[in-house]
XYZ file of C-alpha atoms in Angstrom:
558
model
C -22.352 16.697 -14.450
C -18.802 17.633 -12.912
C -15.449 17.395 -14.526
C -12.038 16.828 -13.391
C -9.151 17.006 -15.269
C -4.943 17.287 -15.475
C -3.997 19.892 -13.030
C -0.979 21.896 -13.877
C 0.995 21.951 -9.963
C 3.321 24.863 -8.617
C 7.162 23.588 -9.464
C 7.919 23.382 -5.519
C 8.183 19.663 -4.436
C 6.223 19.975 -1.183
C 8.352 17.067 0.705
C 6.752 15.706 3.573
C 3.643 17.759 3.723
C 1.420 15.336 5.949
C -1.998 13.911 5.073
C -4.451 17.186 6.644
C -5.769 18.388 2.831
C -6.437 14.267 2.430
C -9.211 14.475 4.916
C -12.081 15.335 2.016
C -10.290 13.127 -0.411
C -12.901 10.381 -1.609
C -15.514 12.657 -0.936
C -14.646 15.909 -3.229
C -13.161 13.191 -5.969
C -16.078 10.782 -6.132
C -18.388 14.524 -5.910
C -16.465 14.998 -9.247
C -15.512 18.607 -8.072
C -13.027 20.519 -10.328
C -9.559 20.517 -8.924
C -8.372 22.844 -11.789
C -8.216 24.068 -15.395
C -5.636 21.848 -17.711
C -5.806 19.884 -20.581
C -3.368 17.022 -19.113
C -1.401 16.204 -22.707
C 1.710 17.715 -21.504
C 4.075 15.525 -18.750
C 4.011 19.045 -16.842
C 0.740 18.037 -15.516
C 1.914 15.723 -13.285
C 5.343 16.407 -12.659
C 5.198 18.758 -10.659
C 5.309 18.265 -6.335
C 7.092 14.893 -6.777
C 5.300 13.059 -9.940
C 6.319 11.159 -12.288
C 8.168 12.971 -15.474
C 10.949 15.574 -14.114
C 13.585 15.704 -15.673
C 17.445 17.027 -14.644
C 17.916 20.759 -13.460
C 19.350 22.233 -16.077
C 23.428 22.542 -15.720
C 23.431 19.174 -13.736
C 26.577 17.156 -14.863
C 25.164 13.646 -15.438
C 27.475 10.660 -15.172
C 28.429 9.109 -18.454
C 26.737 5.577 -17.420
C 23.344 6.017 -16.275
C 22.627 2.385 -15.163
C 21.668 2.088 -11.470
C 21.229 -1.095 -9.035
C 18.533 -0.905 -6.228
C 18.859 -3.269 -3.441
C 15.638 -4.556 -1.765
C 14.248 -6.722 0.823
C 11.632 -8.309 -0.913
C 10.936 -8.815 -4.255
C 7.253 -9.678 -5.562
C 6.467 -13.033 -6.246
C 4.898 -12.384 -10.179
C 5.842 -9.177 -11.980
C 1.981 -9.437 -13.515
C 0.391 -6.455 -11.861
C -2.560 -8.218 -11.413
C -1.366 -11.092 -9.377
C 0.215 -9.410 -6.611
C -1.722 -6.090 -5.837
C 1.072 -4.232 -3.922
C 3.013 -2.176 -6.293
C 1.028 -3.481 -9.106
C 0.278 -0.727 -10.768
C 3.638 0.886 -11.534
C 5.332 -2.065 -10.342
C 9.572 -0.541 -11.800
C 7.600 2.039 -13.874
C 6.827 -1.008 -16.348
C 2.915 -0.097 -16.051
C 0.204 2.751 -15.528
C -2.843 3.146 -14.477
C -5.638 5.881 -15.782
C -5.366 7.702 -12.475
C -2.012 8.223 -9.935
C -1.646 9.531 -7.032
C -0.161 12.542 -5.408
C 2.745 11.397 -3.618
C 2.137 13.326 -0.189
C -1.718 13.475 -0.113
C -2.926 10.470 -1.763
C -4.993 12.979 -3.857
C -6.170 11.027 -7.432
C -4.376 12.957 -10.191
C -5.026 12.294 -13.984
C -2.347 9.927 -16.290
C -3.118 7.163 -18.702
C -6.629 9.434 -18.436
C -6.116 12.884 -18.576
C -9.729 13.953 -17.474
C -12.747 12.543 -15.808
C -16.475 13.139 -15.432
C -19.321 11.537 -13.158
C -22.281 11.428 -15.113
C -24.483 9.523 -12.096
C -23.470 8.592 -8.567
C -22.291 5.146 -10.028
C -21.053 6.024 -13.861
C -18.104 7.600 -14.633
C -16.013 8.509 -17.912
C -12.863 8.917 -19.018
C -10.802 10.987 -21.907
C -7.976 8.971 -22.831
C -3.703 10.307 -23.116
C -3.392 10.473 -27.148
C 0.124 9.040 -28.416
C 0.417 6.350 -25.770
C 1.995 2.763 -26.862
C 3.077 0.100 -25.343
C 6.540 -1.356 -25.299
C 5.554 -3.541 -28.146
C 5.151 -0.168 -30.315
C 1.224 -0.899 -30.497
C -1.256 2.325 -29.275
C -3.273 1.862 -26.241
C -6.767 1.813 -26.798
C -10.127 2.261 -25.427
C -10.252 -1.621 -25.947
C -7.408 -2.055 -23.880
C -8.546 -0.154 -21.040
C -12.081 -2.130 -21.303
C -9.951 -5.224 -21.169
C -7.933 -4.284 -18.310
C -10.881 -3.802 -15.905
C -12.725 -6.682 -16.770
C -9.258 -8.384 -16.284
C -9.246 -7.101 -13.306
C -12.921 -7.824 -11.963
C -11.971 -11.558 -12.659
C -12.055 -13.424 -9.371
C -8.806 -15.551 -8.348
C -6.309 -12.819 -9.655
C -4.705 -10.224 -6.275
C -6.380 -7.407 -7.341
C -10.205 -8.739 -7.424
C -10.786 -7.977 -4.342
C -10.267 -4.249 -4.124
C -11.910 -3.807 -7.813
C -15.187 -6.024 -6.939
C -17.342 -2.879 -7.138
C -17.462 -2.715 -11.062
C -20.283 -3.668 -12.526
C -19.851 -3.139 -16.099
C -17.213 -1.171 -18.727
C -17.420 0.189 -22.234
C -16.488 1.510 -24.750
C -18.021 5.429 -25.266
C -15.438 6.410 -28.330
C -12.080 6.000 -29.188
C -11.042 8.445 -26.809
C -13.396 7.580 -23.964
C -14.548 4.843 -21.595
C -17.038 4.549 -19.386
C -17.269 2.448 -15.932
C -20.631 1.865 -13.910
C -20.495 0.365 -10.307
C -22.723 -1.779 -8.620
C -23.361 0.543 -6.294
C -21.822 4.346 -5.378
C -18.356 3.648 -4.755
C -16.478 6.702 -3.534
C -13.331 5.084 -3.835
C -13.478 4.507 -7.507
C -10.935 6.519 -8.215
C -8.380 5.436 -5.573
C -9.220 2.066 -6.500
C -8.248 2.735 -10.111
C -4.887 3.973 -9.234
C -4.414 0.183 -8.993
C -5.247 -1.303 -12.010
C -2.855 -1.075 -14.366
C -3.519 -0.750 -18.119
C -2.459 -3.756 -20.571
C -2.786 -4.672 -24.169
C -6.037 -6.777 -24.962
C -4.484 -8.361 -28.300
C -1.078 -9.493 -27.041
C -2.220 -10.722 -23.787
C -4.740 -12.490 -25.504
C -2.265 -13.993 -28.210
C -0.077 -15.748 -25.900
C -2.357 -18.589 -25.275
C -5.540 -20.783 -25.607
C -7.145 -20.129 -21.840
C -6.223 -17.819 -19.497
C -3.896 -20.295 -17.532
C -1.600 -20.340 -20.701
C -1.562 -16.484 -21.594
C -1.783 -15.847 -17.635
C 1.842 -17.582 -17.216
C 3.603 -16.633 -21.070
C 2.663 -12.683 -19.774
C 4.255 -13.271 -16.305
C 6.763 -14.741 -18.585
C 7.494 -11.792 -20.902
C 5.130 -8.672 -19.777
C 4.324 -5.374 -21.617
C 2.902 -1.960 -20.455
C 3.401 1.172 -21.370
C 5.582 2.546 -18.857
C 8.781 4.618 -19.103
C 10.541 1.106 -18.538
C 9.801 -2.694 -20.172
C 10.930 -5.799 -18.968
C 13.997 -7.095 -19.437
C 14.340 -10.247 -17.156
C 13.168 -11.663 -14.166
C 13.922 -14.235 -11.587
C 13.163 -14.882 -7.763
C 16.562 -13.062 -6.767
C 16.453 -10.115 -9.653
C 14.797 -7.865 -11.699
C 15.692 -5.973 -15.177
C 14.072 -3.369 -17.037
C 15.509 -0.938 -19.268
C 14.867 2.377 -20.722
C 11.398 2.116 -23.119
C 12.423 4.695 -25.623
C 10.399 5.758 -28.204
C 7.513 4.255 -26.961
C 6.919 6.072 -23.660
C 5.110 9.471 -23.099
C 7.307 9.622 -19.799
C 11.104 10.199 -20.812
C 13.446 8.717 -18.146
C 17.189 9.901 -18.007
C 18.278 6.004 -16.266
C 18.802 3.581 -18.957
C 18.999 0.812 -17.030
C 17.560 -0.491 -13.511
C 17.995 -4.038 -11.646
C 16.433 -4.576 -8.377
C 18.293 -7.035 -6.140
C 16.763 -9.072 -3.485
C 19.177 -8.760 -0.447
C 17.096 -9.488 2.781
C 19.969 -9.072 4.923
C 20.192 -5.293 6.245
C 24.218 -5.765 6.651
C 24.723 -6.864 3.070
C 22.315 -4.234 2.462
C 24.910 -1.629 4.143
C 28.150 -2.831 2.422
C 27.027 -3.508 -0.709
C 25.725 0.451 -0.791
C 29.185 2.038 0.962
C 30.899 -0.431 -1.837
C 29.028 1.753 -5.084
C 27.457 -1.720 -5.793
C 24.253 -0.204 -5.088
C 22.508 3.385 -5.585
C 19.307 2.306 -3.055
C 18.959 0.386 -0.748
C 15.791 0.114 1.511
C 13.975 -0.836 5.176
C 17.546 0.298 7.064
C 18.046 -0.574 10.968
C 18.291 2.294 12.874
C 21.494 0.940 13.476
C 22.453 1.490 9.877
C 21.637 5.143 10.047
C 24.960 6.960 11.246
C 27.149 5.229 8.885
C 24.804 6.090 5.989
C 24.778 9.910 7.073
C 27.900 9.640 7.420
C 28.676 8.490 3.569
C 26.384 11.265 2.145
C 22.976 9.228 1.508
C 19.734 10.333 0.958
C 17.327 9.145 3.859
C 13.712 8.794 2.772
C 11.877 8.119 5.899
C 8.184 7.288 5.636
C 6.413 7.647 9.445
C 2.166 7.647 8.199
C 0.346 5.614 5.600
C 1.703 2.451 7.052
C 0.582 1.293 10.848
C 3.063 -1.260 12.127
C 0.576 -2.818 14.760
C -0.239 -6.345 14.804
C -2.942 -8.606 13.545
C -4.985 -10.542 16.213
C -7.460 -12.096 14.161
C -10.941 -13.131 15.879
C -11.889 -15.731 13.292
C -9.590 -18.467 11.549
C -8.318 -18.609 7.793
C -12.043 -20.020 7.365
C -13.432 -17.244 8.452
C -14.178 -19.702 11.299
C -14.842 -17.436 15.064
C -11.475 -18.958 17.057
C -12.050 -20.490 20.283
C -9.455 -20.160 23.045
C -7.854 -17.051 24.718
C -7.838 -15.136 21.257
C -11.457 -16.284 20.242
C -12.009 -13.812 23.333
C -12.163 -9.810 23.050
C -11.253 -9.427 26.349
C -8.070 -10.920 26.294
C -7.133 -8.905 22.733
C -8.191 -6.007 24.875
C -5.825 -6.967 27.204
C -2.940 -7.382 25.290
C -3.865 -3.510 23.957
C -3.435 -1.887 28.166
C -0.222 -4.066 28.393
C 1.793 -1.639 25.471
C 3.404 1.424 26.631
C 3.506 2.963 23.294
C 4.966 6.381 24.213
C 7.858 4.077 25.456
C 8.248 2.268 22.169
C 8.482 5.157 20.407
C 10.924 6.747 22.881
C 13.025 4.261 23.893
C 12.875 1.617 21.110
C 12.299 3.482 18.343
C 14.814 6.966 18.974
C 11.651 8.679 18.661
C 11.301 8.379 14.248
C 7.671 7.977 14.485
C 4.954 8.559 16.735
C 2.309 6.407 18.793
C -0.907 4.655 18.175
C -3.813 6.503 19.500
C -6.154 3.429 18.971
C -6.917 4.296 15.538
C -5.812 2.936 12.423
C -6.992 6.482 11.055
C -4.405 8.964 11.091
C -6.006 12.953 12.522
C -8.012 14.638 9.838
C -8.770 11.499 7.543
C -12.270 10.613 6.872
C -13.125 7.810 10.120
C -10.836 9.338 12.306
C -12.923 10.429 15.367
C -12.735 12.249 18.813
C -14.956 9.321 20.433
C -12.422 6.770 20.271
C -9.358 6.849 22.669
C -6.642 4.678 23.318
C -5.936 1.755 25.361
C -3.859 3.491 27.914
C -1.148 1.793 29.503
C -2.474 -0.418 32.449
C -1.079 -3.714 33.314
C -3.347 -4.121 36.313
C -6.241 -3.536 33.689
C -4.833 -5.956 31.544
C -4.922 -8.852 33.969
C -7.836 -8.394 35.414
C -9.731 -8.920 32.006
C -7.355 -11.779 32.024
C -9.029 -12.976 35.128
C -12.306 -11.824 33.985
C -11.846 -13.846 31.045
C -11.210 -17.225 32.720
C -7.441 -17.414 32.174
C -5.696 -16.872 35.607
C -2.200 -17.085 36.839
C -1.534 -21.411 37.398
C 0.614 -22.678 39.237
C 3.865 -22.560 37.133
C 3.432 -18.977 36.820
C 1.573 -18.419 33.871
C -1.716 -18.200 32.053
C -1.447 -19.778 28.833
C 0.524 -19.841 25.571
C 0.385 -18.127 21.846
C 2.255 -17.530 19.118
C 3.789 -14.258 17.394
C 5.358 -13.652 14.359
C 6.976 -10.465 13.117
C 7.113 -9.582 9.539
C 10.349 -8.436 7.424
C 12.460 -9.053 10.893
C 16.000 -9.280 9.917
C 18.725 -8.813 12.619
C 18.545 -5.692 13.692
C 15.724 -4.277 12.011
C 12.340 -1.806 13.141
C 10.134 -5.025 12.788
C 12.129 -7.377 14.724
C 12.400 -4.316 17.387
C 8.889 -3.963 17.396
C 8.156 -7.512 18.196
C 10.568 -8.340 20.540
C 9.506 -5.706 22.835
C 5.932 -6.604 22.297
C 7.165 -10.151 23.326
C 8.250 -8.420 26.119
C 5.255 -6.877 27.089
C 2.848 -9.173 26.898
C 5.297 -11.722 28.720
C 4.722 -9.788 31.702
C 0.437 -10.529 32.354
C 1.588 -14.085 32.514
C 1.532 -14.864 28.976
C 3.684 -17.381 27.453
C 4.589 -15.871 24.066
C 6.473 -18.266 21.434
C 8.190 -15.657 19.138
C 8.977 -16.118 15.135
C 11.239 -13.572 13.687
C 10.449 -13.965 9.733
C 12.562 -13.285 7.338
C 11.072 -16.253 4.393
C 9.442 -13.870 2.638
C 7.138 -16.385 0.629
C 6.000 -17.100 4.146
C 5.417 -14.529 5.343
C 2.868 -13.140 2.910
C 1.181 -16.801 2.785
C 0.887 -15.574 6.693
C -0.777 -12.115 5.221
C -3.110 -13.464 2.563
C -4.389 -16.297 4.311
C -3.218 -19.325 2.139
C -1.685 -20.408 5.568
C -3.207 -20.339 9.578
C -1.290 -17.176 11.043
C -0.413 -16.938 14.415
C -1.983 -16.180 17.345
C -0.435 -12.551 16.909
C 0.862 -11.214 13.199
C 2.598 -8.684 13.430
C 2.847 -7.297 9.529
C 1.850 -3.504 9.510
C -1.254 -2.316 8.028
C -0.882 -0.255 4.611
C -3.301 2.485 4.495
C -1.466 4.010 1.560
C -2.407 4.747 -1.530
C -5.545 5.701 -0.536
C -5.386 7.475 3.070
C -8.827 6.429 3.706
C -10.293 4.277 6.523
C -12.608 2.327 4.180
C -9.018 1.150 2.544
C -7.910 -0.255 5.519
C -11.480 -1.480 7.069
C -12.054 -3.372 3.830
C -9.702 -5.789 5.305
C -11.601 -6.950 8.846
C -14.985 -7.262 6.929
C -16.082 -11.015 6.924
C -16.375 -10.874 2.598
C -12.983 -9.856 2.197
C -11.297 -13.357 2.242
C -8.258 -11.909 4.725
C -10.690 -13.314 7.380
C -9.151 -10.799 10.274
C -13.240 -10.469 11.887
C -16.484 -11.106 11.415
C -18.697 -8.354 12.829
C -21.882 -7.954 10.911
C -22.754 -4.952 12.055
C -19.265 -3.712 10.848
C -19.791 -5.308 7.444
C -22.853 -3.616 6.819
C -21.740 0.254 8.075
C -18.823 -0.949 5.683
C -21.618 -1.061 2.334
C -23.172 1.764 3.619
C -20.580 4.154 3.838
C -19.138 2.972 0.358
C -22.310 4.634 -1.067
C -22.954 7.592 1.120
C -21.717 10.512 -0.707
C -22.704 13.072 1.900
C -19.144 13.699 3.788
C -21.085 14.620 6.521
C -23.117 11.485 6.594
C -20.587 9.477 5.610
C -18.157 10.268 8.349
C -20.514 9.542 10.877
C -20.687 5.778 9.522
C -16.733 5.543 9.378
C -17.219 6.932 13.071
C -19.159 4.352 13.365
C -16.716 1.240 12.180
C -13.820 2.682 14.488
C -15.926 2.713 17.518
C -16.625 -1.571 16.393
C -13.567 -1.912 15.025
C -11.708 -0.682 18.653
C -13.980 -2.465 20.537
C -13.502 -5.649 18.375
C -9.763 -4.837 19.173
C -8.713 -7.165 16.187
C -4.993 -5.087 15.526
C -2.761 -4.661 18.240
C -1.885 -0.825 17.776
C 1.488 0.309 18.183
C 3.038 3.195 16.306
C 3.715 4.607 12.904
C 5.880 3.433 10.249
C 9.810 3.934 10.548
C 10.432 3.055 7.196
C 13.819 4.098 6.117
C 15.516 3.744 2.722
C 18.883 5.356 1.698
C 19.852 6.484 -2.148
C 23.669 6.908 -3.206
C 24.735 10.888 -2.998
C 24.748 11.068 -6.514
C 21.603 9.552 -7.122
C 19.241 11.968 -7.693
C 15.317 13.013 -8.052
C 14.247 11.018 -5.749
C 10.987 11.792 -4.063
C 9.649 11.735 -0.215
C 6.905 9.664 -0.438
C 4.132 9.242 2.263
C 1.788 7.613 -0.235
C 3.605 4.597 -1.710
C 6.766 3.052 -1.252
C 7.745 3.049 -4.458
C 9.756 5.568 -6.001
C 9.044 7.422 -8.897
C 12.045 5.052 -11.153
C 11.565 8.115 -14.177
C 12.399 10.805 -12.404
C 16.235 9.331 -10.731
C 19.407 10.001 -12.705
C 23.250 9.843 -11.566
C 25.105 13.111 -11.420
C 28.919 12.393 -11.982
């Protein structure tokens, strides 16, 4: 039986490191091999290397008023963490989870639970932080944690999905719990990084059913993060410093997040002071923001900003037509000149697609699988081959695209503009949607409304820098109904329980070979996701694992 527990890091910050020591990530976790010696009850566990919990250099001259304003372009729709899945764990440091992860390898790190054990290849136990409460002044419990991953098993909440493995919870003692899967799941632990903890006694006093308390906790939430809720609204967000009843000790008292979609208002509002962060910048943006001292955070891996061509409807129905077709999606994959996207497009911030959602050294990332080169002539004769030649007006047939977060001037609208572009020129007659609704456009992503023909959204691999995080999506059971291979949905169980890394690489191999074939994502490049913070905001961290800063560690200087 194999422990792991808090691990006490070297006081560099390692910014930018790449994902290479991620490549034996689920495997040595879910093995339960020891990372380290620690006890994890001091914050110096996981501070260190860019976690949460640093506080000021000693000597720095903080500003009298530490009360910052972050502008961003979208603001989640529910502040409940297990609603909306993105973000939901820490979602503006109001929550935590029992694990976290290390902001440049992904690597599951102990923090609600400060040690963990696998006693079989599905059980697993946990020791619990001592002197944790939540805003509400109450202690987290073992009940609570028992509470929040059944709450979090329920079907018809966000996270369900990606926590479906759990077959039961309990409690072990006051200081432990204990969670058994259905089957080996060796992304347990990544998966728990997710679920954020919340009190079993307050959520269920705020109502009769869980419709009632479900809405009065969206309407007034708890956690026990550094910062609790203060108000929020479509258009804004406001938490404020916990005090005595966080573990982590923030130096900001105050933080609103703004939703400003538009890049320029963005720009002035953060050369104005009105703003300490601002994020998702134009590459047109970037001069003036060097220019006026700002931190750039730029985040190229973890995030693929390819496109979704889905083979099935929102029914999980197989389409008929051009798309219905893997020839013509293989098609549109020889018609991108990638190394030109990146070069010309792009200035060269990120790199290009190889054909692999995988980044080099991950586990499912394999030498077998090579990209679609560039090859026009390629692309139309599948065309032909496919039954969809040139007519007589010149082209082939018609579909729609839609690009994601596609302001005026931004990466995304970039990005699909020139893929417009490029698939315009087999003949194609490509009706273009730059999005910018942002209730839309994640109605688009989880399939409460018929995408387009082409989506072209990005693919998060992050937190978990895994390919089973990111193939989870194009199995047929997922309910984002992107494919529906069933070969590829049953390498998908199997490699969920193979804990040989050996073994279970070969099965990943396996699901990018289908999976490129399938040639459901249009591949294009990295992420070029670039946010700015004021020159006397401080602490903040480079991130390739989330997009979310660490809120407890930022202070003004004066």
């Amino acid at each position: 039986m194999k422990e792991i527990s808090s691990t006490p890091f070297s006081r560099r910050r390692a910014l930018f490191l790449g994902l290479s020591s991620a490549a034996a990530l689920a495997l040595t976790s879910c093995r339960g091999a020891d990372t380290s010696a620690g006890t994890g009850d001091n914050i110096d566990a996981l501070s260190r290397e860019g976690g949460p919990g640093d506080a000021p250099p000693a000597g720095v001259q903080l500003a009298a008023t530490q009360v910052a304003t972050i502008a961003v372009s979208n603001l989640s729709s529910s502040v409940d963490p297990m609603v909306v899945v993105s973000g939901g764990a820490r979602r503006f440091d109001m929550y935590e989870s029992l694990v976290d992860t290390h902001p440049n390898t992904g690597e599951p790190r102990p923090f609600l639970a400060t040690q963990w054990k696998q006693v079989d290849p599905r059980t697993w136990q946990f020791t619990l932080r001592e002197g944790v409460k939540f805003h509400d002044g109450t202690p987290m419990t073992a009940e609570d944690v028992v509470f929040s991953f059944q709450r979090a098993s329920t079907p018809g909440y966000g996270i369900a999905t990606h926590f479906s493995t759990m077959e039961s919870t309990r409690i072990v003692d006051e200081k432990t719990v204990e969670l058994v899967t259905k089957t080996p799941d060796v992304l347990i632990l990544k998966r728990l990084a997710q679920v954020a903890i919340l009190p079993k006694k307050y959520y269920e006093g705020l109502g009769s059913d869980q419709k009632a308390r479900d809405t009065a906790f969206a309407k007034a939430p708890i956690g026990t993060g550094p910062y609790k809720f203060v108000s929020y609204a479509s258009d804004k967000a406001v938490v404020k410093k916990a005090g005595d009843t966080t573990w982590r000790k923030p130096t900001l008292e105050e933080i609103t997040f703004l939703l400003v979609t538009d890049a320029g208002t963005q720009l002035n509002s953060f050369l104005a002071g009105d703003v300490h962060y601002i994020n998702i910048q134009p590459l047109n943006n970037l001069p003036t923001l060097t220019n006026a001292g700002a931190t750039l955070i730029e985040l190229t891996k973890g995030n693929d900003l390819g496109a979704f061509m889905d083979s099935v409807d929102n029914k999980g129905k197989p389409k008929t037509g051009p798309m219905g077709d893997k020839r013509v999606r293989q098609a549109l994959q020889y018609a991108l000149n990638k190394q030109e996207l990146v070069k010309d497009v792009l200035q060269g911030r990120t790199v290009a697609d190889d054909g692999q959602l995988i980044g080099k050294g991950l586990p499912g990332y394999t030498d077998t699988v090579k990209d679609y080169p560039y090859d026009v002539e390629k692309a139309k004769a599948l065309l032909d081959e496919a039954g969809y030649p040139v007519k007589a007006d010149g082209t082939r047939f018609t579909i729609t695209m839609a690009s994601a977060f596609a302001g005026t001037g931004s990466v995304r609208r970039l990005i699909g503009e020139w893929m417009q572009s490029s698939i315009s020129k087999l003949g194609i007659k490509v009706e273009f949607t730059a999005l910018t609704d942002t209730a839309l456009q994640l109605e688009y992503f989880y399939n409460t409304k018929q995408r387009p023909d082409i989506y072209h959204f990005g693919l998060f691999t992050r937190p978990y820098m895994d390919a089973a995080r990111a193939y989870s999506r194009f199995i047929s059971t997922s309910g984002s109904y992107h494919m529906a291979n069933p070969e590829f949905d049953e390498l998908y169980k199997q490699q969920l329980g193979e804990q040989d890394p050996a073994k279970r690489q070969a099965i990943l191999a396996k699901m990018t070979e289908l999976f490129h074939e399938e040639s459901c994502f249009l591949f294009a490049c990295g992420d070029v996701w670039i946010d700015a913070g004021a020159k006397n905001l401080k602490g903040l961290v480079q991130c390739d694992v989330q997009t979310e800063q660490y809120y407890d560690r930022l202070y003004l200087t004066a």
